[in-house]
Structures are given as structure tokens and as C-alpha cells.
Amino acid sequence: MTSAANTTPAAIDPIAPAQQLFDQVNELVEQNYGGLSQVDRFKLAREYQTRLNTVCMNVAQSCPVTTAYPVIAAEITALGDEHSYFQTPEDFEDFLTTATGGERRQFGVKLAELDGQNRVILEVVPESAAQKAGLRRGDVLQTIDGKPYTYDNLHAARLAGKTIQLGLNRGDQRLQLTITPLESSTRDLPRLSYTGPHQDIAVLRIPTFLSGGGVAQRVHDLVGQAQARHASGMIVDLRGDTGGSLSECDRAVSAFVPDFTRISRTSDGNVRTRVSRGLRLEDGQAVGSVRNPRLWTGPLAVLVDQASASCSEFFAYEVQYARRGPIIGEDTAGVGNTATRIFALPDNAALQLTITNYAKPDGTPYPVRIIPDQRRTQNEDDLRRLTRGEDTLLNLAVQALATAPSMALDPDHRPN
């Protein structure tokens, strides 16, 4: 007699919604995956089919798509490609809002962890509720409505649209500020500021390449502004930039590296991409450009951290490969050698899948992560310095500009 524990669950009905979604995901993986995973995908699909059969055992003919969600998510994770993952409808909706520069209810701050909570303000998004309330970089959140601050309570207030009173430390000051989350754009375009003893070093902050377009054009425009002001050096700040559109990134970095080429290796063959002075070409066909492209030829440094990912890693690598200037900071996130595509699925779910990996024309693969020329791990002491107005990495970049190379522009020199 066979025990129930050893009984193989019967296959569910092929027309069950859960089975149809599972089959669609596996077909997309088989036809489009272009990453570096060596996992046997047919074996993986069989293993997770068994798991799906188990969870749908009692509703074999009508098993809903939601039952398949955790099974599919686990299967894509088991593929061993950290760039590929399943998105529930809620995840996909949030992604679309951010990717297209749409609106959502938000405070407009980016936070770092101090004393066990995400409480130090790293960045205030322009025109956000936080900016209107008077919050600043380096503020340390201490209370919400008179009670000890927790990130969970801040998050709950954002979702509820609740007006709250924040108690915070700004240097030696204790302040109380009132803030209400607003429906505001997720567009967070590059911006320019100045630093250094003479305020003549341009700091180009690129918070994301996911802003519904316009990033590359904005970068070239801001480089033009820095040139008009006769800035003595340029620091590109990619800390916390998790990436986005490779096309935006390529055209943006061409404001610093005049010409570069890469090979995109996909399941359908190879594509040669060349980027020159804001113009991006694939196999010789123009696929995007910027108006009035600029080229920064003065000293350059680039800041990265462990959250710098994807397109920001490509940006840093092209600068590093061209020996255009030092990369300073922490080893990056480690998703800098592939590209992904989002495939929409039924019921507003989605699959993010690696479809491409990259190499230079001589076959040299792009690195998984960027190893800075000047490595400096950020610690809690650095964060406390920030609360006193001191940015450790930015100071290192200012010092590095003194020996960073300038570029003698030679229109006939076209490095790959």
C-alpha cells in the first residue's frame, strides 16, 4: 500500500488559470532568456510543475492564478539570475508608475538606516511634499506625532494620506515639521549643484534612469550649464541609482565618453551598439539622440555605492573603461552585465526576464559589478557625519579631481 506522503499529485487541468499562467511564464523563459544562468530550465519547469500540482490539488479544474504566484516566483528565483523575477499585480503597478514618471502618493524622501531604522534623509525629491515641508538632506527623524519614530509608521501614514508631525534633529537643532503625503510625479530628473572651496566644482546628481524619459537630454543640458559657468571639474553622483533605461544611460554617458561600442548577445543573435556624441545606433541604425549634445572634457569623477545598479553600473563602467576619470565609493550592486525586459502577464502581473548579456567588441564581457578605483566602504560614522553636513565620498571626489585627467578632444579618435 502506498502512503499518502509518497503519492505524486495528479496534474491539474490544462485550462485552469493557474496552469495557463505557469505555462505562459515557462514559454517566455524558454524563448527569451538571454542571461548567464546555467540551470537546466526544462528540469526546473518539471520540478515546479509538481509543486503547482500540489497546491492546486483540491481545485484542479479551477485553480486561480493567485495560487500560482508563489510557485512562479520561487521558480524564477531558482533560475539563479538575480535580474529576473516575477511581479505580482501590485508590484507591477508600482513599477509602471515609477518607470513612466506617473503619479503616486508619496512624501518624496529617500532614507538611510541609523540606529536600527531608516531615519536619516539622504535625498529630498524636488517639488515633493518633503521639500514643501522644509525637510533637508541629513535630517534625522526622531518622532512621529510625538511618539518614537518607526519607518513602519511613516510608511503607514503615506499609504493613508495622513498629515503627521515629524520631530527631527538638524545638526544641533530640534525641529517640528508638519507634512502631508501628496499625489506627485515619480519623475526625478538629474540636477546640478556646486561644491568645493570656490564653489566651482559641478556636482551632477543622477538619481535614476527610470524617469519616463528625458534623463539623457537633461544630462547634456546640465553639462552645458556647467561649461557656461566655467566649472573647474565635474562629479557625477550615481549613489542609490538603481538603473532604468539603458538607452537613456548610454546617451547620458556620451556627454563624458565621446564614443563607445558594445555587443549585445541575445537568444536571437548579436547586436552591435555604438554611441557617439548623444547618438545611439544599433547595427548602424539610429535609435535615439539628444538635441545639442555636449561633451565634458575637464576633470571627472564618478561616485557609486552598493545600491548603484544596472544602468548606473554601465555608466560607471564606460567611464572606467575609457579611463576618463576615477570611480569612487563602494563595490556596486552586481547587475551591470545584462539587460532585462518586462513581459506583461494576465491579470496585470508581469515577468522581468534577462534577455541580453554584454561584451566589448573584442569579446571582453562586461563585469558583474564595478570595482571602484578608490574603494571606500560607507559605515555608520559616515552617516553621522552626513547629519552634520559632511559628505565623506563627495569630499574624496573633490580631492580626486586635482589629479583626474582632462580629455584632449580628437574627433578622429574613436575608441571602442
GROMACS .gro file of C-alpha atoms in nm:
model
  416
    1MET     CA    1   0.000   0.000   0.000
    2THR     CA    2   0.139   0.341  -0.096
    3SER     CA    3   0.129   0.609   0.174
    4ALA     CA    4  -0.030   0.946   0.105
    5ALA     CA    5   0.308   1.113   0.164
    6ASN     CA    6   0.457   0.928  -0.136
    7THR     CA    7   0.168   0.986  -0.374
    8THR     CA    8   0.255   1.208  -0.671
    9PRO     CA    9  -0.013   1.476  -0.704
   10ALA     CA   10  -0.225   1.450  -1.016
   11ALA     CA   11  -0.169   1.706  -1.289
   12ILE     CA   12  -0.414   1.995  -1.282
   13ASP     CA   13  -0.646   2.073  -1.571
   14PRO     CA   14  -0.460   2.247  -1.860
   15ILE     CA   15  -0.735   2.509  -1.877
   16ALA     CA   16  -0.705   2.603  -1.510
   17PRO     CA   17  -0.599   2.972  -1.485
   18ALA     CA   18  -0.302   2.884  -1.264
   19GLN     CA   19  -0.175   2.627  -1.517
   20GLN     CA   20  -0.218   2.863  -1.810
   21LEU     CA   21  -0.018   3.134  -1.633
   22PHE     CA   22   0.252   2.884  -1.535
   23ASP     CA   23   0.279   2.760  -1.895
   24GLN     CA   24   0.299   3.115  -2.032
   25VAL     CA   25   0.581   3.207  -1.795
   26ASN     CA   26   0.782   2.898  -1.884
   27GLU     CA   27   0.733   2.960  -2.256
   28LEU     CA   28   0.864   3.316  -2.212
   29VAL     CA   29   1.167   3.186  -2.025
   30GLU     CA   30   1.241   2.925  -2.290
   31GLN     CA   31   1.206   3.162  -2.586
   32ASN     CA   32   1.356   3.482  -2.447
   33TYR     CA   33   1.601   3.416  -2.165
   34GLY     CA   34   1.943   3.551  -2.261
   35GLY     CA   35   2.120   3.563  -1.928
   36LEU     CA   36   2.413   3.368  -1.791
   37SER     CA   37   2.230   3.113  -1.575
   38GLN     CA   38   2.341   2.752  -1.632
   39VAL     CA   39   2.037   2.600  -1.458
   40ASP     CA   40   1.858   2.329  -1.659
   41ARG     CA   41   1.536   2.518  -1.738
   42PHE     CA   42   1.342   2.209  -1.853
   43LYS     CA   43   1.423   2.027  -1.530
   44LEU     CA   44   1.333   2.340  -1.332
   45ALA     CA   45   0.993   2.363  -1.503
   46ARG     CA   46   0.917   1.997  -1.425
   47GLU     CA   47   1.009   2.044  -1.060
   48TYR     CA   48   0.784   2.346  -1.016
   49GLN     CA   49   0.504   2.185  -1.214
   50THR     CA   50   0.494   1.923  -0.939
   51ARG     CA   51   0.472   2.199  -0.678
   52LEU     CA   52   0.187   2.364  -0.869
   53ASN     CA   53   0.004   2.031  -0.888
   54THR     CA   54   0.034   2.002  -0.510
   55VAL     CA   55  -0.102   2.346  -0.422
   56CYS     CA   56  -0.386   2.310  -0.676
   57MET     CA   57  -0.472   1.953  -0.578
   58ASN     CA   58  -0.818   2.031  -0.440
   59VAL     CA   59  -0.919   2.273  -0.719
   60ALA     CA   60  -0.758   2.107  -1.019
   61GLN     CA   61  -1.002   2.245  -1.277
   62SER     CA   62  -1.036   2.600  -1.147
   63CYS     CA   63  -0.711   2.671  -0.967
   64PRO     CA   64  -0.681   3.054  -0.971
   65VAL     CA   65  -0.381   3.248  -1.097
   66THR     CA   66  -0.308   3.381  -0.749
   67THR     CA   67  -0.231   3.027  -0.633
   68ALA     CA   68   0.042   3.007  -0.896
   69TYR     CA   69   0.207   3.336  -0.792
   70PRO     CA   70   0.434   3.199  -0.515
   71VAL     CA   71   0.519   2.890  -0.722
   72ILE     CA   72   0.623   3.100  -1.023
   73ALA     CA   73   0.811   3.348  -0.804
   74ALA     CA   74   1.006   3.061  -0.645
   75GLU     CA   75   1.081   2.906  -0.985
   76ILE     CA   76   1.221   3.230  -1.128
   77THR     CA   77   1.429   3.280  -0.814
   78ALA     CA   78   1.563   2.925  -0.854
   79LEU     CA   79   1.677   3.017  -1.205
   80GLY     CA   80   1.968   3.179  -1.026
   81ASP     CA   81   1.955   3.510  -1.212
   82GLU     CA   82   1.906   3.799  -0.972
   83HIS     CA   83   1.795   4.022  -1.260
   84SER     CA   84   1.491   3.802  -1.334
   85TYR     CA   85   1.183   3.786  -1.113
   86PHE     CA   86   0.806   3.759  -1.109
   87GLN     CA   87   0.595   4.067  -1.030
   88THR     CA   88   0.252   4.044  -0.870
   89PRO     CA   89  -0.009   4.293  -0.997
   90GLU     CA   90   0.072   4.523  -0.704
   91ASP     CA   91   0.447   4.508  -0.777
   92PHE     CA   92   0.389   4.569  -1.148
   93GLU     CA   93   0.162   4.866  -1.089
   94ASP     CA   94   0.424   5.030  -0.868
   95PHE     CA   95   0.695   4.959  -1.126
   96LEU     CA   96   0.490   5.113  -1.408
   97THR     CA   97   0.423   5.425  -1.205
   98THR     CA   98   0.792   5.476  -1.140
   99ALA     CA   99   0.908   5.377  -1.489
  100THR     CA  100   0.673   5.614  -1.669
  101GLY     CA  101   0.707   5.907  -1.434
  102GLY     CA  102   0.347   5.873  -1.324
  103GLU     CA  103   0.200   5.998  -1.001
  104ARG     CA  104   0.162   5.824  -0.667
  105ARG     CA  105   0.107   5.925  -0.306
  106GLN     CA  106   0.446   5.994  -0.152
  107PHE     CA  107   0.643   6.209   0.090
  108GLY     CA  108   0.935   6.240  -0.151
  109VAL     CA  109   1.230   6.137   0.068
  110LYS     CA  110   1.497   5.870   0.042
  111LEU     CA  111   1.615   5.734   0.374
  112ALA     CA  112   1.917   5.554   0.519
  113GLU     CA  113   1.931   5.331   0.824
  114LEU     CA  114   2.066   5.469   1.150
  115ASP     CA  115   2.011   5.318   1.496
  116GLY     CA  116   1.810   5.030   1.352
  117GLN     CA  117   1.561   5.236   1.150
  118ASN     CA  118   1.552   5.409   0.811
  119ARG     CA  119   1.560   5.756   0.961
  120VAL     CA  120   1.832   5.970   0.800
  121ILE     CA  121   1.721   6.169   0.496
  122LEU     CA  122   1.961   6.103   0.210
  123GLU     CA  123   1.768   6.293  -0.052
  124VAL     CA  124   1.467   6.519  -0.089
  125VAL     CA  125   1.290   6.491  -0.423
  126PRO     CA  126   1.234   6.833  -0.586
  127GLU     CA  127   0.877   6.967  -0.575
  128SER     CA  128   0.775   6.690  -0.335
  129ALA     CA  129   0.579   6.709  -0.011
  130ALA     CA  130   0.908   6.678   0.177
  131GLN     CA  131   1.060   6.977   0.001
  132LYS     CA  132   0.749   7.185   0.063
  133ALA     CA  133   0.755   7.087   0.431
  134GLY     CA  134   1.116   7.203   0.462
  135LEU     CA  135   1.293   6.868   0.509
  136ARG     CA  136   1.662   6.859   0.417
  137ARG     CA  137   1.936   6.610   0.344
  138GLY     CA  138   2.097   6.495   0.668
  139ASP     CA  139   1.788   6.547   0.887
  140VAL     CA  140   1.744   6.271   1.146
  141LEU     CA  141   1.382   6.168   1.207
  142GLN     CA  142   1.310   6.110   1.576
  143THR     CA  143   0.933   6.119   1.636
  144ILE     CA  144   0.600   6.094   1.455
  145ASP     CA  145   0.311   6.276   1.623
  146GLY     CA  146   0.507   6.282   1.948
  147LYS     CA  147   0.578   5.907   1.954
  148PRO     CA  148   0.915   5.741   1.880
  149TYR     CA  149   0.982   5.727   1.507
  150THR     CA  150   0.950   5.398   1.319
  151TYR     CA  151   0.970   5.352   0.946
  152ASP     CA  152   0.660   5.132   0.956
  153ASN     CA  153   0.456   5.421   1.098
  154LEU     CA  154   0.592   5.657   0.835
  155HIS     CA  155   0.501   5.407   0.563
  156ALA     CA  156   0.151   5.362   0.706
  157ALA     CA  157   0.097   5.738   0.714
  158ARG     CA  158   0.200   5.764   0.349
  159LEU     CA  159  -0.043   5.493   0.240
  160ALA     CA  160  -0.325   5.651   0.442
  161GLY     CA  161  -0.255   6.002   0.315
  162LYS     CA  162  -0.228   6.115   0.677
  163THR     CA  163  -0.088   6.451   0.786
  164ILE     CA  164   0.180   6.393   1.050
  165GLN     CA  165   0.415   6.600   1.263
  166LEU     CA  166   0.777   6.493   1.241
  167GLY     CA  167   1.023   6.563   1.519
  168LEU     CA  168   1.376   6.576   1.386
  169ASN     CA  169   1.732   6.676   1.457
  170ARG     CA  170   1.907   6.909   1.215
  171GLY     CA  171   2.260   6.941   1.343
  172ASP     CA  172   2.221   7.079   1.697
  173GLN     CA  173   1.862   7.195   1.635
  174ARG     CA  174   1.543   7.015   1.737
  175LEU     CA  175   1.263   7.090   1.490
  176GLN     CA  176   0.896   7.002   1.443
  177LEU     CA  177   0.768   6.995   1.084
  178THR     CA  178   0.422   6.909   0.952
  179ILE     CA  179   0.396   6.704   0.633
  180THR     CA  180   0.116   6.553   0.426
  181PRO     CA  181   0.187   6.294   0.153
  182LEU     CA  182   0.091   6.422  -0.190
  183GLU     CA  183  -0.001   6.267  -0.521
  184SER     CA  184   0.307   6.375  -0.709
  185SER     CA  185   0.517   6.271  -1.006
  186THR     CA  186   0.776   5.997  -0.966
  187ARG     CA  187   0.993   6.175  -1.225
  188ASP     CA  188   1.325   6.251  -1.059
  189LEU     CA  189   1.545   6.406  -1.323
  190PRO     CA  190   1.916   6.491  -1.293
  191ARG     CA  191   2.008   6.811  -1.114
  192LEU     CA  192   2.316   7.027  -1.074
  193SER     CA  193   2.478   7.185  -0.771
  194TYR     CA  194   2.823   7.318  -0.690
  195THR     CA  195   3.082   7.242  -0.424
  196GLY     CA  196   3.450   7.295  -0.343
  197PRO     CA  197   3.635   7.582  -0.176
  198HIS     CA  198   3.538   7.817  -0.457
  199GLN     CA  199   3.201   7.660  -0.540
  200ASP     CA  200   3.330   7.591  -0.891
  201ILE     CA  201   3.307   7.211  -0.895
  202ALA     CA  202   2.986   7.089  -1.058
  203VAL     CA  203   2.802   6.800  -0.892
  204LEU     CA  204   2.569   6.626  -1.137
  205ARG     CA  205   2.326   6.412  -0.940
  206ILE     CA  206   2.154   6.137  -1.145
  207PRO     CA  207   1.907   5.970  -0.903
  208THR     CA  208   1.761   5.728  -1.158
  209PHE     CA  209   1.745   5.638  -1.526
  210LEU     CA  210   1.376   5.546  -1.475
  211SER     CA  211   1.202   5.879  -1.514
  212GLY     CA  212   0.974   5.836  -1.810
  213GLY     CA  213   1.240   5.966  -2.047
  214GLY     CA  214   1.434   6.291  -2.054
  215VAL     CA  215   1.731   6.182  -1.842
  216ALA     CA  216   1.993   6.191  -2.118
  217GLN     CA  217   1.874   6.523  -2.256
  218ARG     CA  218   1.880   6.672  -1.908
  219VAL     CA  219   2.237   6.546  -1.851
  220HIS     CA  220   2.361   6.711  -2.171
  221ASP     CA  221   2.177   7.033  -2.087
  222LEU     CA  222   2.328   7.044  -1.736
  223VAL     CA  223   2.676   6.975  -1.870
  224GLY     CA  224   2.621   7.276  -2.095
  225GLN     CA  225   2.528   7.485  -1.790
  226ALA     CA  226   2.841   7.375  -1.605
  227GLN     CA  227   3.053   7.464  -1.908
  228ALA     CA  228   2.891   7.806  -1.934
  229ARG     CA  229   2.975   7.866  -1.568
  230HIS     CA  230   3.336   7.756  -1.633
  231ALA     CA  231   3.326   7.480  -1.373
  232SER     CA  232   3.674   7.351  -1.291
  233GLY     CA  233   3.564   6.988  -1.251
  234MET     CA  234   3.263   6.757  -1.260
  235ILE     CA  235   3.144   6.492  -1.013
  236VAL     CA  236   2.870   6.258  -1.132
  237ASP     CA  237   2.681   6.118  -0.833
  238LEU     CA  238   2.525   5.777  -0.906
  239ARG     CA  239   2.480   5.668  -0.544
  240GLY     CA  240   2.150   5.491  -0.491
  241ASP     CA  241   2.074   5.497  -0.865
  242THR     CA  242   1.919   5.156  -0.930
  243GLY     CA  243   1.916   5.198  -1.308
  244GLY     CA  244   1.640   5.207  -1.568
  245SER     CA  245   1.665   5.267  -1.941
  246LEU     CA  246   1.995   5.162  -2.098
  247SER     CA  247   1.924   5.392  -2.392
  248GLU     CA  248   1.894   5.691  -2.156
  249CYS     CA  249   2.211   5.580  -1.979
  250ASP     CA  250   2.412   5.539  -2.300
  251ARG     CA  251   2.318   5.878  -2.434
  252ALA     CA  252   2.386   6.035  -2.094
  253VAL     CA  253   2.735   5.889  -2.057
  254SER     CA  254   2.819   6.011  -2.408
  255ALA     CA  255   2.839   6.358  -2.252
  256PHE     CA  256   3.164   6.233  -2.092
  257VAL     CA  257   3.287   5.950  -2.317
  258PRO     CA  258   3.255   6.067  -2.678
  259ASP     CA  259   3.239   5.727  -2.847
  260PHE     CA  260   3.199   5.367  -2.728
  261THR     CA  261   3.076   5.032  -2.862
  262ARG     CA  262   2.932   4.715  -2.709
  263ILE     CA  263   2.796   4.385  -2.834
  264SER     CA  264   2.454   4.269  -2.708
  265ARG     CA  265   2.430   3.889  -2.701
  266THR     CA  266   2.073   3.756  -2.709
  267SER     CA  267   1.891   3.431  -2.778
  268ASP     CA  268   1.834   3.557  -3.135
  269GLY     CA  269   2.194   3.661  -3.209
  270ASN     CA  270   2.423   3.959  -3.154
  271VAL     CA  271   2.358   4.332  -3.196
  272ARG     CA  272   2.634   4.593  -3.219
  273THR     CA  273   2.557   4.918  -3.036
  274ARG     CA  274   2.764   5.231  -3.089
  275VAL     CA  275   2.709   5.557  -2.902
  276SER     CA  276   2.869   5.875  -3.028
  277ARG     CA  277   2.802   6.232  -2.913
  278GLY     CA  278   2.449   6.163  -2.791
  279LEU     CA  279   2.354   5.946  -3.089
  280ARG     CA  280   2.280   5.577  -3.027
  281LEU     CA  281   2.299   5.330  -3.316
  282GLU     CA  282   2.217   4.960  -3.327
  283ASP     CA  283   2.374   4.774  -3.620
  284GLY     CA  284   2.419   5.114  -3.784
  285GLN     CA  285   2.057   5.229  -3.742
  286ALA     CA  286   1.989   5.538  -3.529
  287VAL     CA  287   1.764   5.454  -3.232
  288GLY     CA  288   1.781   5.774  -3.028
  289SER     CA  289   1.968   6.101  -2.990
  290VAL     CA  290   1.980   6.420  -2.787
  291ARG     CA  291   1.945   6.779  -2.905
  292ASN     CA  292   2.256   6.996  -2.892
  293PRO     CA  293   2.483   6.727  -2.743
  294ARG     CA  294   2.757   6.839  -2.506
  295LEU     CA  295   3.092   6.686  -2.417
  296TRP     CA  296   3.260   6.745  -2.082
  297THR     CA  297   3.638   6.737  -2.138
  298GLY     CA  298   3.753   6.860  -1.795
  299PRO     CA  299   3.843   6.655  -1.486
  300LEU     CA  300   3.577   6.399  -1.395
  301ALA     CA  301   3.499   6.168  -1.103
  302VAL     CA  302   3.203   5.932  -1.052
  303LEU     CA  303   3.051   5.831  -0.717
  304VAL     CA  304   2.889   5.489  -0.667
  305ASP     CA  305   2.772   5.278  -0.375
  306GLN     CA  306   2.635   4.928  -0.313
  307ALA     CA  307   2.290   5.044  -0.430
  308SER     CA  308   2.418   5.169  -0.768
  309ALA     CA  309   2.281   4.909  -1.007
  310SER     CA  310   2.207   4.815  -1.366
  311CYS     CA  311   2.230   5.121  -1.593
  312SER     CA  312   2.430   5.322  -1.341
  313GLU     CA  313   2.684   5.039  -1.343
  314PHE     CA  314   2.700   5.060  -1.724
  315PHE     CA  315   2.757   5.435  -1.694
  316ALA     CA  316   3.041   5.389  -1.444
  317TYR     CA  317   3.197   5.108  -1.649
  318GLU     CA  318   3.213   5.311  -1.971
  319VAL     CA  319   3.385   5.593  -1.780
  320GLN     CA  320   3.625   5.346  -1.619
  321TYR     CA  321   3.693   5.153  -1.943
  322ALA     CA  322   3.775   5.476  -2.126
  323ARG     CA  323   3.999   5.585  -1.835
  324ARG     CA  324   3.800   5.904  -1.833
  325GLY     CA  325   3.815   5.956  -1.456
  326PRO     CA  326   3.821   5.772  -1.122
  327ILE     CA  327   3.524   5.577  -0.989
  328ILE     CA  328   3.496   5.635  -0.613
  329GLY     CA  329   3.294   5.457  -0.345
  330GLU     CA  330   3.167   5.106  -0.277
  331ASP     CA  331   3.151   4.796  -0.498
  332THR     CA  332   2.823   4.826  -0.688
  333ALA     CA  333   2.513   4.606  -0.668
  334GLY     CA  334   2.623   4.348  -0.922
  335VAL     CA  335   2.370   4.366  -1.207
  336GLY     CA  336   2.590   4.550  -1.455
  337ASN     CA  337   2.642   4.294  -1.730
  338THR     CA  338   2.291   4.216  -1.855
  339ALA     CA  339   1.964   4.380  -1.957
  340THR     CA  340   1.607   4.283  -1.879
  341ARG     CA  341   1.265   4.314  -2.035
  342ILE     CA  342   0.925   4.327  -1.868
  343PHE     CA  343   0.667   4.084  -2.011
  344ALA     CA  344   0.305   4.161  -1.921
  345LEU     CA  345   0.102   3.864  -1.797
  346PRO     CA  346  -0.273   3.807  -1.745
  347ASP     CA  347  -0.444   3.987  -1.457
  348ASN     CA  348  -0.180   4.263  -1.460
  349ALA     CA  349   0.107   4.052  -1.331
  350ALA     CA  350   0.445   4.061  -1.508
  351LEU     CA  351   0.772   3.878  -1.558
  352GLN     CA  352   1.104   4.062  -1.556
  353LEU     CA  353   1.346   3.848  -1.755
  354THR     CA  354   1.709   3.884  -1.853
  355ILE     CA  355   1.719   3.884  -2.231
  356THR     CA  356   2.072   4.008  -2.306
  357ASN     CA  357   2.429   3.991  -2.181
  358TYR     CA  358   2.703   4.225  -2.298
  359ALA     CA  359   3.064   4.226  -2.415
  360LYS     CA  360   3.308   4.466  -2.573
  361PRO     CA  361   3.387   4.411  -2.945
  362ASP     CA  362   3.699   4.208  -2.854
  363GLY     CA  363   3.483   3.965  -2.653
  364THR     CA  364   3.565   4.104  -2.308
  365PRO     CA  365   3.246   4.058  -2.103
  366TYR     CA  366   3.106   4.346  -1.905
  367PRO     CA  367   3.176   4.300  -1.532
  368VAL     CA  368   2.904   4.183  -1.296
  369ARG     CA  369   2.980   4.477  -1.068
  370ILE     CA  370   3.201   4.784  -1.074
  371ILE     CA  371   3.508   4.781  -0.850
  372PRO     CA  372   3.588   5.147  -0.781
  373ASP     CA  373   3.934   5.287  -0.847
  374GLN     CA  374   3.914   5.431  -0.496
  375ARG     CA  375   3.720   5.193  -0.273
  376ARG     CA  376   3.561   5.344   0.035
  377THR     CA  377   3.302   5.145   0.226
  378GLN     CA  378   3.039   5.363   0.389
  379ASN     CA  379   2.970   5.299   0.758
  380GLU     CA  380   2.758   5.442   1.035
  381ASP     CA  381   3.024   5.700   1.117
  382ASP     CA  382   2.996   5.836   0.761
  383LEU     CA  383   2.619   5.860   0.804
  384ARG     CA  384   2.661   6.050   1.130
  385ARG     CA  385   2.899   6.285   0.953
  386LEU     CA  386   2.628   6.345   0.694
  387THR     CA  387   2.390   6.452   0.970
  388ARG     CA  388   2.650   6.722   1.049
  389GLY     CA  389   2.669   6.833   0.686
  390GLU     CA  390   2.980   6.638   0.583
  391ASP     CA  391   2.966   6.405   0.279
  392THR     CA  392   3.269   6.176   0.301
  393LEU     CA  393   3.258   6.039  -0.055
  394LEU     CA  394   3.190   6.379  -0.208
  395ASN     CA  395   3.496   6.517  -0.028
  396LEU     CA  396   3.707   6.232  -0.165
  397ALA     CA  397   3.582   6.309  -0.516
  398VAL     CA  398   3.674   6.676  -0.478
  399GLN     CA  399   4.026   6.572  -0.380
  400ALA     CA  400   4.048   6.323  -0.669
  401LEU     CA  401   3.969   6.590  -0.927
  402ALA     CA  402   4.306   6.750  -0.859
  403THR     CA  403   4.478   6.460  -1.038
  404ALA     CA  404   4.194   6.343  -1.265
  405PRO     CA  405   4.267   6.358  -1.638
  406SER     CA  406   4.124   6.610  -1.879
  407MET     CA  407   4.040   6.500  -2.230
  408ALA     CA  408   4.204   6.649  -2.536
  409LEU     CA  409   3.924   6.614  -2.789
  410ASP     CA  410   4.031   6.444  -3.111
  411PRO     CA  411   3.732   6.398  -3.346
  412ASP     CA  412   3.918   6.130  -3.541
  413HIS     CA  413   3.991   5.918  -3.234
  414ARG     CA  414   3.714   5.664  -3.195
  415PRO     CA  415   3.797   5.418  -2.914
  416ASN     CA  416   3.580   5.109  -2.866
   0.00000   0.00000   0.00000
